[in-house]
mmCIF file of C-alpha atoms in Angstrom:
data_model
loop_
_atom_site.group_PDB
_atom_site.id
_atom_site.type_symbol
_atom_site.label_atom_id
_atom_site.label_comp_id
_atom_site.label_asym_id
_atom_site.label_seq_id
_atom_site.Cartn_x
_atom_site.Cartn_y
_atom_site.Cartn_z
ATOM 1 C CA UNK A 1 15.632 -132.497 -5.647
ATOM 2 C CA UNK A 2 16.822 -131.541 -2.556
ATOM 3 C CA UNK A 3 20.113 -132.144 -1.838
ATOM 4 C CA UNK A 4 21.323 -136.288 -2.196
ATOM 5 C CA UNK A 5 19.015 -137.709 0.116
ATOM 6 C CA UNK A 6 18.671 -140.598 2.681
ATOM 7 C CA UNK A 7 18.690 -144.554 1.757
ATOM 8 C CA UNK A 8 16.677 -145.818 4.113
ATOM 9 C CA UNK A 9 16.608 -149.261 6.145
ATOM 10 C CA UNK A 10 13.015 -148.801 6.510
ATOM 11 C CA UNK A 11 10.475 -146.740 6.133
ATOM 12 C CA UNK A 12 8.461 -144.238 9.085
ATOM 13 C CA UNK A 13 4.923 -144.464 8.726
ATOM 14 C CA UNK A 14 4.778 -140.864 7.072
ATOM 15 C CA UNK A 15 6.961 -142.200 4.569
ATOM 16 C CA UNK A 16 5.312 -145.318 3.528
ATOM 17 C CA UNK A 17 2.197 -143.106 3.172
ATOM 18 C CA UNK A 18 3.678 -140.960 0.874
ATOM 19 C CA UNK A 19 5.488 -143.953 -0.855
ATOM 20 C CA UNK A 20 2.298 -145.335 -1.221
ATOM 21 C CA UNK A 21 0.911 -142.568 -2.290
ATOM 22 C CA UNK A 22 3.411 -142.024 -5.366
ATOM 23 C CA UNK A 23 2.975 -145.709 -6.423
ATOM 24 C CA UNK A 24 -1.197 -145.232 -6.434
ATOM 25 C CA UNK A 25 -0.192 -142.038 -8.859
ATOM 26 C CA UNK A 26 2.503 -144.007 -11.298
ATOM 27 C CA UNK A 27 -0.508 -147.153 -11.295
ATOM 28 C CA UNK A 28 -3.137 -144.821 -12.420
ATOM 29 C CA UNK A 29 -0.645 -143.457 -14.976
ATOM 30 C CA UNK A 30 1.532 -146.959 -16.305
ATOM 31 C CA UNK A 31 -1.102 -149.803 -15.009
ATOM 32 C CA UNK A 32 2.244 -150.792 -12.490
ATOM 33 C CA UNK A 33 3.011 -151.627 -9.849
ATOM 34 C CA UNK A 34 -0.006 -153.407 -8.499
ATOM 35 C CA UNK A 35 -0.583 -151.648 -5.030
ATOM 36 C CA UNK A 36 -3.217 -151.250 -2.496
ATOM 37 C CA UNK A 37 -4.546 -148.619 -0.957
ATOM 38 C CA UNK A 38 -3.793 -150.474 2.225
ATOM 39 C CA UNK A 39 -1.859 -152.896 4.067
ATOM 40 C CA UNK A 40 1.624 -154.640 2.744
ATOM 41 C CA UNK A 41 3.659 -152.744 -0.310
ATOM 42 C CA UNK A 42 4.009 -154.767 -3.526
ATOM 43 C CA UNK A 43 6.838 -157.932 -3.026
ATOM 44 C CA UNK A 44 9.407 -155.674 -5.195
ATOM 45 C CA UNK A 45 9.691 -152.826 -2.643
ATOM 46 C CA UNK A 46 10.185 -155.167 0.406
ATOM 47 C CA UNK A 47 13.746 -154.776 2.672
ATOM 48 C CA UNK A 48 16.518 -153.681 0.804
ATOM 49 C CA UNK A 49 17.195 -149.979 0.961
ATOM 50 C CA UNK A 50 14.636 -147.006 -0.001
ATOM 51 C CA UNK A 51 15.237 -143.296 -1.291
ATOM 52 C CA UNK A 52 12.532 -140.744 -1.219
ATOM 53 C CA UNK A 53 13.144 -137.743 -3.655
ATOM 54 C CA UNK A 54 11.297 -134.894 -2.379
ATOM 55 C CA UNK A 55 11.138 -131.137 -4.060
ATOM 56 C CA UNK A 56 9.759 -128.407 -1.685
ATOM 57 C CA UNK A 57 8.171 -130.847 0.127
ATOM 58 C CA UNK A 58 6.731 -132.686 -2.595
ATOM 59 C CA UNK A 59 7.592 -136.591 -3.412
ATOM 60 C CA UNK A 60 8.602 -136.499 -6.829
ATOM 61 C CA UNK A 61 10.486 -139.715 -6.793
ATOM 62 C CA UNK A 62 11.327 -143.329 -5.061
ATOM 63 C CA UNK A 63 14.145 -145.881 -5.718
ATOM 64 C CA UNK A 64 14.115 -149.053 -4.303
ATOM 65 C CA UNK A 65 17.498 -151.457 -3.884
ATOM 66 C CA UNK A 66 17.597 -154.664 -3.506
ATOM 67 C CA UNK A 67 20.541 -155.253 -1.589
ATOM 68 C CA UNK A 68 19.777 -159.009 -1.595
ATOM 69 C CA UNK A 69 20.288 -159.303 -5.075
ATOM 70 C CA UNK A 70 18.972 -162.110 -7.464
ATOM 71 C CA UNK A 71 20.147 -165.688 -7.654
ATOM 72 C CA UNK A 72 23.287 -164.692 -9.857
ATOM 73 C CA UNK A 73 24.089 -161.821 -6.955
ATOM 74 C CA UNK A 74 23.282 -158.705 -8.822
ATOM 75 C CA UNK A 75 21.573 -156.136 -6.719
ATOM 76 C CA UNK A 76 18.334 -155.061 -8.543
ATOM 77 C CA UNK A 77 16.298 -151.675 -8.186
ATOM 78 C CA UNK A 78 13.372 -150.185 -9.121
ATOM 79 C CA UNK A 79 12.976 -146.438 -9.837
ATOM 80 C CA UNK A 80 9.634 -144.329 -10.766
ATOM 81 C CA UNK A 81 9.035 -140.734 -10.463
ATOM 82 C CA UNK A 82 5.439 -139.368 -10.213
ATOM 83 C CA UNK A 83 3.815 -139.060 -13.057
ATOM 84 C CA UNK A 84 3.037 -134.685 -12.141
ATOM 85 C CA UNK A 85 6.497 -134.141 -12.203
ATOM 86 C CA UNK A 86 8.684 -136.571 -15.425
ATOM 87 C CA UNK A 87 10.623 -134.608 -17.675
ATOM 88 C CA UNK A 88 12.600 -132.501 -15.004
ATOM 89 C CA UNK A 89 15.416 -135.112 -14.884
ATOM 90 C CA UNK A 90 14.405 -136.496 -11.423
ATOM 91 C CA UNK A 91 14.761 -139.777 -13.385
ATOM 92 C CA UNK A 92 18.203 -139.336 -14.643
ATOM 93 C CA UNK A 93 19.193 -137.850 -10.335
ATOM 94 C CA UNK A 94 17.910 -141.118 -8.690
ATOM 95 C CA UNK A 95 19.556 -143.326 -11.062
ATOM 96 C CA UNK A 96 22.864 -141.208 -10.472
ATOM 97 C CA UNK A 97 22.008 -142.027 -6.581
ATOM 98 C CA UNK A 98 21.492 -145.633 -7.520
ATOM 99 C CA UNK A 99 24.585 -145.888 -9.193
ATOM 100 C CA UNK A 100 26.966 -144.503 -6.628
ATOM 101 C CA UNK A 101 25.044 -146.563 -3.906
ATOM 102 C CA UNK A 102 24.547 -150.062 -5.233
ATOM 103 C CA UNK A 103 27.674 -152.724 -6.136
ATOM 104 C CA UNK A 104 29.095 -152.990 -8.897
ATOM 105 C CA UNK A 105 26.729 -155.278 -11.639
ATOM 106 C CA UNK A 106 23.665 -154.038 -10.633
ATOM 107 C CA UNK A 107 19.882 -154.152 -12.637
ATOM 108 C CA UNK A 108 17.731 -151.398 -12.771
ATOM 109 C CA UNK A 109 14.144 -152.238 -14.009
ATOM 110 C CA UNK A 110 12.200 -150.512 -17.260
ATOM 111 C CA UNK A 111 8.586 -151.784 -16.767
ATOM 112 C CA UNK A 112 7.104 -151.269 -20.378
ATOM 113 C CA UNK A 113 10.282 -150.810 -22.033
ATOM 114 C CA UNK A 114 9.266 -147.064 -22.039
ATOM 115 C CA UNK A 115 11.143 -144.880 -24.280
ATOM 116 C CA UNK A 116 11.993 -142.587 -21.805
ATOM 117 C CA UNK A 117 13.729 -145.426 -19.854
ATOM 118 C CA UNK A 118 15.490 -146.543 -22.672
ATOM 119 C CA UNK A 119 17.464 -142.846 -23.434
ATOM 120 C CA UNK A 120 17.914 -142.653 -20.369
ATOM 121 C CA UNK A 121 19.791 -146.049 -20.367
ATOM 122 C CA UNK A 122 21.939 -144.967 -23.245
ATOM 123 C CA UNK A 123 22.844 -141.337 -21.966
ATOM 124 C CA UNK A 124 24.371 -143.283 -18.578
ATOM 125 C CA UNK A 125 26.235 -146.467 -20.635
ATOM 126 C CA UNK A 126 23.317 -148.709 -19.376
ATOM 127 C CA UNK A 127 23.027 -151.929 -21.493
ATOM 128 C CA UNK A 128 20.142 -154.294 -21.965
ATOM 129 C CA UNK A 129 20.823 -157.096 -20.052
ATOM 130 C CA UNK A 130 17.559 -159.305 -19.600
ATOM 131 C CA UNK A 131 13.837 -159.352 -21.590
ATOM 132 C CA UNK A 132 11.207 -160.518 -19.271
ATOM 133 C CA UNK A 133 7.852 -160.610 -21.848
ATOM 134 C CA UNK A 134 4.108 -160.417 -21.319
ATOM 135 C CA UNK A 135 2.216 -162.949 -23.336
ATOM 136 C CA UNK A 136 -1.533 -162.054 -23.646
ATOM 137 C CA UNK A 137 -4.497 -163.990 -24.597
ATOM 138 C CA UNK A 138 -7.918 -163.663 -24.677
ATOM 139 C CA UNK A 139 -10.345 -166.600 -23.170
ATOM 140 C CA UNK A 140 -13.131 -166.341 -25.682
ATOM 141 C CA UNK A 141 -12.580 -168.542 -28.467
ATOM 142 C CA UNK A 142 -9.821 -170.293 -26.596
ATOM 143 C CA UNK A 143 -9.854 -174.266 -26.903
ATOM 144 C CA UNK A 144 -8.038 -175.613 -23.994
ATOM 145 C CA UNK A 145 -8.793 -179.337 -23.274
ATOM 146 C CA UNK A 146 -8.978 -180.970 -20.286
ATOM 147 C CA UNK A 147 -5.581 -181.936 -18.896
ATOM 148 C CA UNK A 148 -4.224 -185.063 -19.573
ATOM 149 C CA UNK A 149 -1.976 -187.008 -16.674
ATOM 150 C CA UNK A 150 0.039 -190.056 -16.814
ATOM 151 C CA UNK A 151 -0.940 -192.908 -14.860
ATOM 152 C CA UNK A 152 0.028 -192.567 -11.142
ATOM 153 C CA UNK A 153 0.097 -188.616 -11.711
ATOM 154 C CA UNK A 154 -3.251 -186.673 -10.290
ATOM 155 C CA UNK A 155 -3.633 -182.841 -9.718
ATOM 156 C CA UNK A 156 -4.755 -181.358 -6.514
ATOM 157 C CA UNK A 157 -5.062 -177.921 -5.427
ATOM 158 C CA UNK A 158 -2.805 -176.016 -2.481
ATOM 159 C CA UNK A 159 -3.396 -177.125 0.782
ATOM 160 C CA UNK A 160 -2.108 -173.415 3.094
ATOM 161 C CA UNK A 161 0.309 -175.081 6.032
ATOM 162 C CA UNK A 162 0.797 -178.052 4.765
ATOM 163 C CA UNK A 163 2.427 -177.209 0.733
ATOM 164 C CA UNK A 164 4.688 -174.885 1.515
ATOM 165 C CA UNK A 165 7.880 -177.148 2.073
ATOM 166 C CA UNK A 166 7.232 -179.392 -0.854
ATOM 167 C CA UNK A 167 6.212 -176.438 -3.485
ATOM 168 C CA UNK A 168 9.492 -174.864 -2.427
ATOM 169 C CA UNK A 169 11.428 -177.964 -3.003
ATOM 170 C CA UNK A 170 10.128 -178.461 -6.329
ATOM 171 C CA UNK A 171 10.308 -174.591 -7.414
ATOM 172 C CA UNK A 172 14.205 -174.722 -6.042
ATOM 173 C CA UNK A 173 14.838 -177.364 -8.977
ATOM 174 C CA UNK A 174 12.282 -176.243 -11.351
ATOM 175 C CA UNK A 175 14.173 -172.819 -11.640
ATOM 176 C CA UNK A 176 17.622 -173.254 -10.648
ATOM 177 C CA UNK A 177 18.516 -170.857 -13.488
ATOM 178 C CA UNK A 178 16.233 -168.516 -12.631
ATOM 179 C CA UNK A 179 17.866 -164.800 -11.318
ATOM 180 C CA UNK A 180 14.702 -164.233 -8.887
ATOM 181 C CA UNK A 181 11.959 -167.272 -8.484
ATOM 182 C CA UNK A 182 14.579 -169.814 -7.383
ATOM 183 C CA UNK A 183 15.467 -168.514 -4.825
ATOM 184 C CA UNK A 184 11.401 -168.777 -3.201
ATOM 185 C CA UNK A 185 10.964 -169.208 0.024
ATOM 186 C CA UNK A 186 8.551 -170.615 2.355
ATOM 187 C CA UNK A 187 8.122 -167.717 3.775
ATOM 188 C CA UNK A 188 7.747 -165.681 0.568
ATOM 189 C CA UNK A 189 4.564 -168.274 -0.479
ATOM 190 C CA UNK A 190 3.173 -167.061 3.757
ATOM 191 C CA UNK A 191 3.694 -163.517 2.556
ATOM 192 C CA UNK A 192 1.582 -164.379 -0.320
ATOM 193 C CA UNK A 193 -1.101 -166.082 1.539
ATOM 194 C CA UNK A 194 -1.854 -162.908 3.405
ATOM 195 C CA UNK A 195 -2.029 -161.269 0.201
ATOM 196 C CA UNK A 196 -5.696 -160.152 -0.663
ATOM 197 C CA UNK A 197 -5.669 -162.080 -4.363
ATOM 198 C CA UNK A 198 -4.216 -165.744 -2.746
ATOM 199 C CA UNK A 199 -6.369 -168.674 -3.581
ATOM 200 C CA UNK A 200 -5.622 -171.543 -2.928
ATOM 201 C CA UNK A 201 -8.656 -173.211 -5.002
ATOM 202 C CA UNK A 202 -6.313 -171.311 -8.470
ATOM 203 C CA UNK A 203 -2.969 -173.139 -7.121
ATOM 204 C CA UNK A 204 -3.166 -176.573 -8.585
ATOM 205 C CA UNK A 205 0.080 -179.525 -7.586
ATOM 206 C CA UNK A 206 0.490 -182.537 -9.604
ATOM 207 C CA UNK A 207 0.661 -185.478 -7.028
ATOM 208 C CA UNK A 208 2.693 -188.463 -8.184
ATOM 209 C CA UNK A 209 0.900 -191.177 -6.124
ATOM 210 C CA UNK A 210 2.970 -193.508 -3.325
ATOM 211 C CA UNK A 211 1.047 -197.257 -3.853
ATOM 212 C CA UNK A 212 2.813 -198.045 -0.544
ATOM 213 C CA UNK A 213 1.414 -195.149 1.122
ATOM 214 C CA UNK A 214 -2.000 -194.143 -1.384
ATOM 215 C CA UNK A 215 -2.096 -190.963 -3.686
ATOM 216 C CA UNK A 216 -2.775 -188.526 -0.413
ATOM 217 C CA UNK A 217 0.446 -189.794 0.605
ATOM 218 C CA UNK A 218 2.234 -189.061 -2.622
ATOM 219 C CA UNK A 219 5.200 -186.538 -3.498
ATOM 220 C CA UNK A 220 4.432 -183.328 -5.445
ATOM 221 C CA UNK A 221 6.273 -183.027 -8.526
ATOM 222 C CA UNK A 222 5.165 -180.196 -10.216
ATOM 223 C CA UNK A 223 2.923 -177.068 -9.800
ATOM 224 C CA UNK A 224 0.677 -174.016 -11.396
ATOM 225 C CA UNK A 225 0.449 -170.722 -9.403
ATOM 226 C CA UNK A 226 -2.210 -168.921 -10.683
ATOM 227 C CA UNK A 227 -3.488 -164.987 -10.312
ATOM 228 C CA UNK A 228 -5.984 -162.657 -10.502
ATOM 229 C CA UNK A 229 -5.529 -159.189 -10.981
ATOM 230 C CA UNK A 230 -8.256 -156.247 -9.787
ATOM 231 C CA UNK A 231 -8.813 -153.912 -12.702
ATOM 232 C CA UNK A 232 -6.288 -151.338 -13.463
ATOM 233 C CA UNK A 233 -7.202 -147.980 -15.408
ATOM 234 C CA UNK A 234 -5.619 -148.015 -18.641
ATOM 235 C CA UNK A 235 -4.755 -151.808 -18.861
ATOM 236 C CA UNK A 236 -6.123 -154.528 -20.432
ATOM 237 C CA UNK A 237 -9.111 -152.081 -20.859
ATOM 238 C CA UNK A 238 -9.724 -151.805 -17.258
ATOM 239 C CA UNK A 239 -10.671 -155.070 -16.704
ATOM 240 C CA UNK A 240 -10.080 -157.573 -14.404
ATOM 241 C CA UNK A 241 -7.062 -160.099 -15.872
ATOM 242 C CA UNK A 242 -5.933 -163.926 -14.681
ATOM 243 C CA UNK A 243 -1.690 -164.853 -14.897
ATOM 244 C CA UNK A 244 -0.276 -168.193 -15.375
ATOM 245 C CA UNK A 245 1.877 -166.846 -12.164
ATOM 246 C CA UNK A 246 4.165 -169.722 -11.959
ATOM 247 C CA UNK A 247 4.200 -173.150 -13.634
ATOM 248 C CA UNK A 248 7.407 -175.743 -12.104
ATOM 249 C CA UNK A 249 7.630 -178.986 -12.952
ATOM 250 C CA UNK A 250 10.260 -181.200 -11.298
ATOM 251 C CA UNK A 251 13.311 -181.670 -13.623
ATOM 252 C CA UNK A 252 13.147 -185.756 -12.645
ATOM 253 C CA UNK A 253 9.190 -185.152 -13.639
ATOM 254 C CA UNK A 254 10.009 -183.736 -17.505
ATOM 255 C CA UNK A 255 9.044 -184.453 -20.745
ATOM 256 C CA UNK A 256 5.707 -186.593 -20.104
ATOM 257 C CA UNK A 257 3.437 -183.595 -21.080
ATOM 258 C CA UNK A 258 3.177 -182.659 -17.264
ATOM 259 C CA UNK A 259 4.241 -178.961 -17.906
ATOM 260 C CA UNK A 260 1.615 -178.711 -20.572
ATOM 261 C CA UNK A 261 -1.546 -180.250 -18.360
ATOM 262 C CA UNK A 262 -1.003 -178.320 -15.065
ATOM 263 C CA UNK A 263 -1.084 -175.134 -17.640
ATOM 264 C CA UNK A 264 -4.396 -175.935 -19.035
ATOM 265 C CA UNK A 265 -5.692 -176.805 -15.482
ATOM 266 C CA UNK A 266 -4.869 -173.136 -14.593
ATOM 267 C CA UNK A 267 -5.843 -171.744 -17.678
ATOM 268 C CA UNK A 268 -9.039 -173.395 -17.229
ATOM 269 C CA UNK A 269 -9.924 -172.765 -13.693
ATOM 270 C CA UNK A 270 -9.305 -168.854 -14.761
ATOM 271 C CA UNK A 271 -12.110 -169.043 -17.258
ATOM 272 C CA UNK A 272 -14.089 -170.607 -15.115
ATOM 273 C CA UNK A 273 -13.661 -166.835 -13.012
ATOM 274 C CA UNK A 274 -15.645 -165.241 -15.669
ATOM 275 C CA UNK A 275 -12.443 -163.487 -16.735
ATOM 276 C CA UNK A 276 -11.830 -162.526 -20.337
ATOM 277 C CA UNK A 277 -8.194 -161.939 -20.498
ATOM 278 C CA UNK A 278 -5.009 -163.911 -19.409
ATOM 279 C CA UNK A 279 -1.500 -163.071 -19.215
ATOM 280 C CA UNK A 280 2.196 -164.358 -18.136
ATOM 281 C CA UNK A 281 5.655 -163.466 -17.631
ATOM 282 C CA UNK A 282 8.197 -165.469 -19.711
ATOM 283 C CA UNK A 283 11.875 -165.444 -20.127
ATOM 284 C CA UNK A 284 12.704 -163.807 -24.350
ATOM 285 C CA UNK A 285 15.586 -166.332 -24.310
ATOM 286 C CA UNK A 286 13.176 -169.188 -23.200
ATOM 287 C CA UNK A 287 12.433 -170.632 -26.752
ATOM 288 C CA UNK A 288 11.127 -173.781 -25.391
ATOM 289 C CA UNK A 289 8.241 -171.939 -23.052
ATOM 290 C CA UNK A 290 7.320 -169.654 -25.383
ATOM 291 C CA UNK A 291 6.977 -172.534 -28.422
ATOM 292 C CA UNK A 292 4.547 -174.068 -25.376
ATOM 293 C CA UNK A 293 2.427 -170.822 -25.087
ATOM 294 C CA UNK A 294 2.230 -170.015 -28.269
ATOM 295 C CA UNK A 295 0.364 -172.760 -29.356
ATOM 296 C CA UNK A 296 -1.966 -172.344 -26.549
ATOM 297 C CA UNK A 297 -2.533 -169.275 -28.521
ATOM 298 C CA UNK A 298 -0.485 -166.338 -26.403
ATOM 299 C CA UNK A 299 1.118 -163.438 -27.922
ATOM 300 C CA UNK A 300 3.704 -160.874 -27.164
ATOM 301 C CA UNK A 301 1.799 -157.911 -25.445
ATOM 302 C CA UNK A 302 4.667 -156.163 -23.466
ATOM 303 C CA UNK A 303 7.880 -156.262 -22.256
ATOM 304 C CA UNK A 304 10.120 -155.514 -19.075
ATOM 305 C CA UNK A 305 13.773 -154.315 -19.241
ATOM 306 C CA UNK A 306 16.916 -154.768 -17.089
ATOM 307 C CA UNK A 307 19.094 -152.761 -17.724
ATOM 308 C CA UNK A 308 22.569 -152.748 -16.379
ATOM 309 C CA UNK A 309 26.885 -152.426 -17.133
#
């Protein structure tokens, strides 16, 4: 690598083509991240700061910090080197960059919990710090019911300019623990809309009804986010795959079951998309959620590291 390199405010349009360009390469080689030829980088790699390793000319390398940080205010990066040129220690230089540049408590991601991340970690006094899992299912076989609602209680699906407000409200108290989706915005569910796999027909609100005003009228009190992901060489056999992508129910809202139905309404409306496989992100300290999805018959598939001091 070429001397230390520049951290970058943004990136020139040469740059985000080659950026691009080394994230198409790591996909085709991990499955991750999910980016397009085209248009808008994945959510991960937006503001913050950027470092492009180059070698001769060649990107070997990209680091992207967070300078935002998560809710608990550690700064959190993500680091890949293209897959043509691993093993050279281009890995073990950008983390050295990362560490002088970031504050002090910051994350560094290991999608895959990849060995190579993980000796890495060790040979710099990196610590495990946070286990995000993948929980995988398959749709044949599966026996989800229909949901079942409380009285006064009735699902819905996302209405674009009009749910924005309320889903954030609800999401704010859902996950007020949460180091990254408590802190959505309305403007990160707009990003999303412009996304090419939003739809709003797979984003389902539970609607607790106003009898003053009529159940149009009523307050949301709980969601399910769901996803579809384009096939990916090399995961989940290349096919297409559906994600429970978010699932908040309001804290005031809890313990009627609600949690449970707005799941199987996603789940459902994903097999109804012909898809074969679903999958999710949970928590590995979240006993409660993943007692919940393992009895809708989910199982560990992969998991993602932070690693950190």
């Amino acid at each position: 690598m070429s001397g230390d390199g520049e951290w970058l405010q943004k990136l020139d349009e040469q740059q985000l083509a080659d950026v691009r360009q080394l994230l198409l390469a790591v996909r085709e080689a991990d499955g991750r991240p999910e980016v397009e030829p085209d248009g808008a980088l994945p959510g991960e790699f937006d503001g913050g700061e950027h470092l492009v390793a180059c070698v001769e000319g060649d990107v070997v390398g990209y680091a992207h910090l967070d300078t935002t940080g998560d809710s608990f205010g550690h700064q959190v990066a993500e680091l890949l080197v293209h897959p043509a040129h691993r093993n050279r220690g281009y890995g073990a230089k950008l983390l050295q960059a990362l560490d002088e540049r970031a504050a002090v408590g910051f994350r560094v991601w290991a999608h895959g919990d990849h060995p190579a991340a993980r000796q890495l970690a060790l040979r710099t006094g990196l610590e495990r710090k946070r286990e995000l899992l993948i929980l995988h299912t398959t749709v044949d076989g599966a026996d989800w019911p229909e949901p079942v609602l409380r009285d006064g209680v009735s699902l819905r699906t996302f209405v674009p300019e009009q749910d924005e407000d309320a889903v954030v409200q609800v999401n704010a108290r859902a996950f007020d623990w949460h180091p990254e989706q408590g802190a959505m915005t309305t403007g990160d569910i707009r990003a999303d809309e412009r996304r090419s796999w939003f739809a709003p027909a797979g984003f389902f609100l539970a609607i607790e009804e106003d009898t003053a005003k009529g159940p149009k009228d009523g307050t949301v009190i709980g969601f399910h986010w769901t996803k579809v992901h384009e096939a990916t060489p090399g995961r989940f056999g290349g096919e297409r795959v559906g994600e429970v992508y978010v699932v908040g129910v309001d804290p005031a809202a809890q313990g009627g079951g609600l949690g449970r139905a707005l799941t199987l309404a996603g789940l459902r409306y994903l097999a109804e998309q012909g898809l074969r496989q679903v999958i999710l992100y949970v928590e590995g300290d979240n006993a409660p959620a993943l007692a919940v999805y393992t009895k809708l018959g989910f199982t560990r598939h992969e998991t993602d590291v932070q690693y950190g001091r």
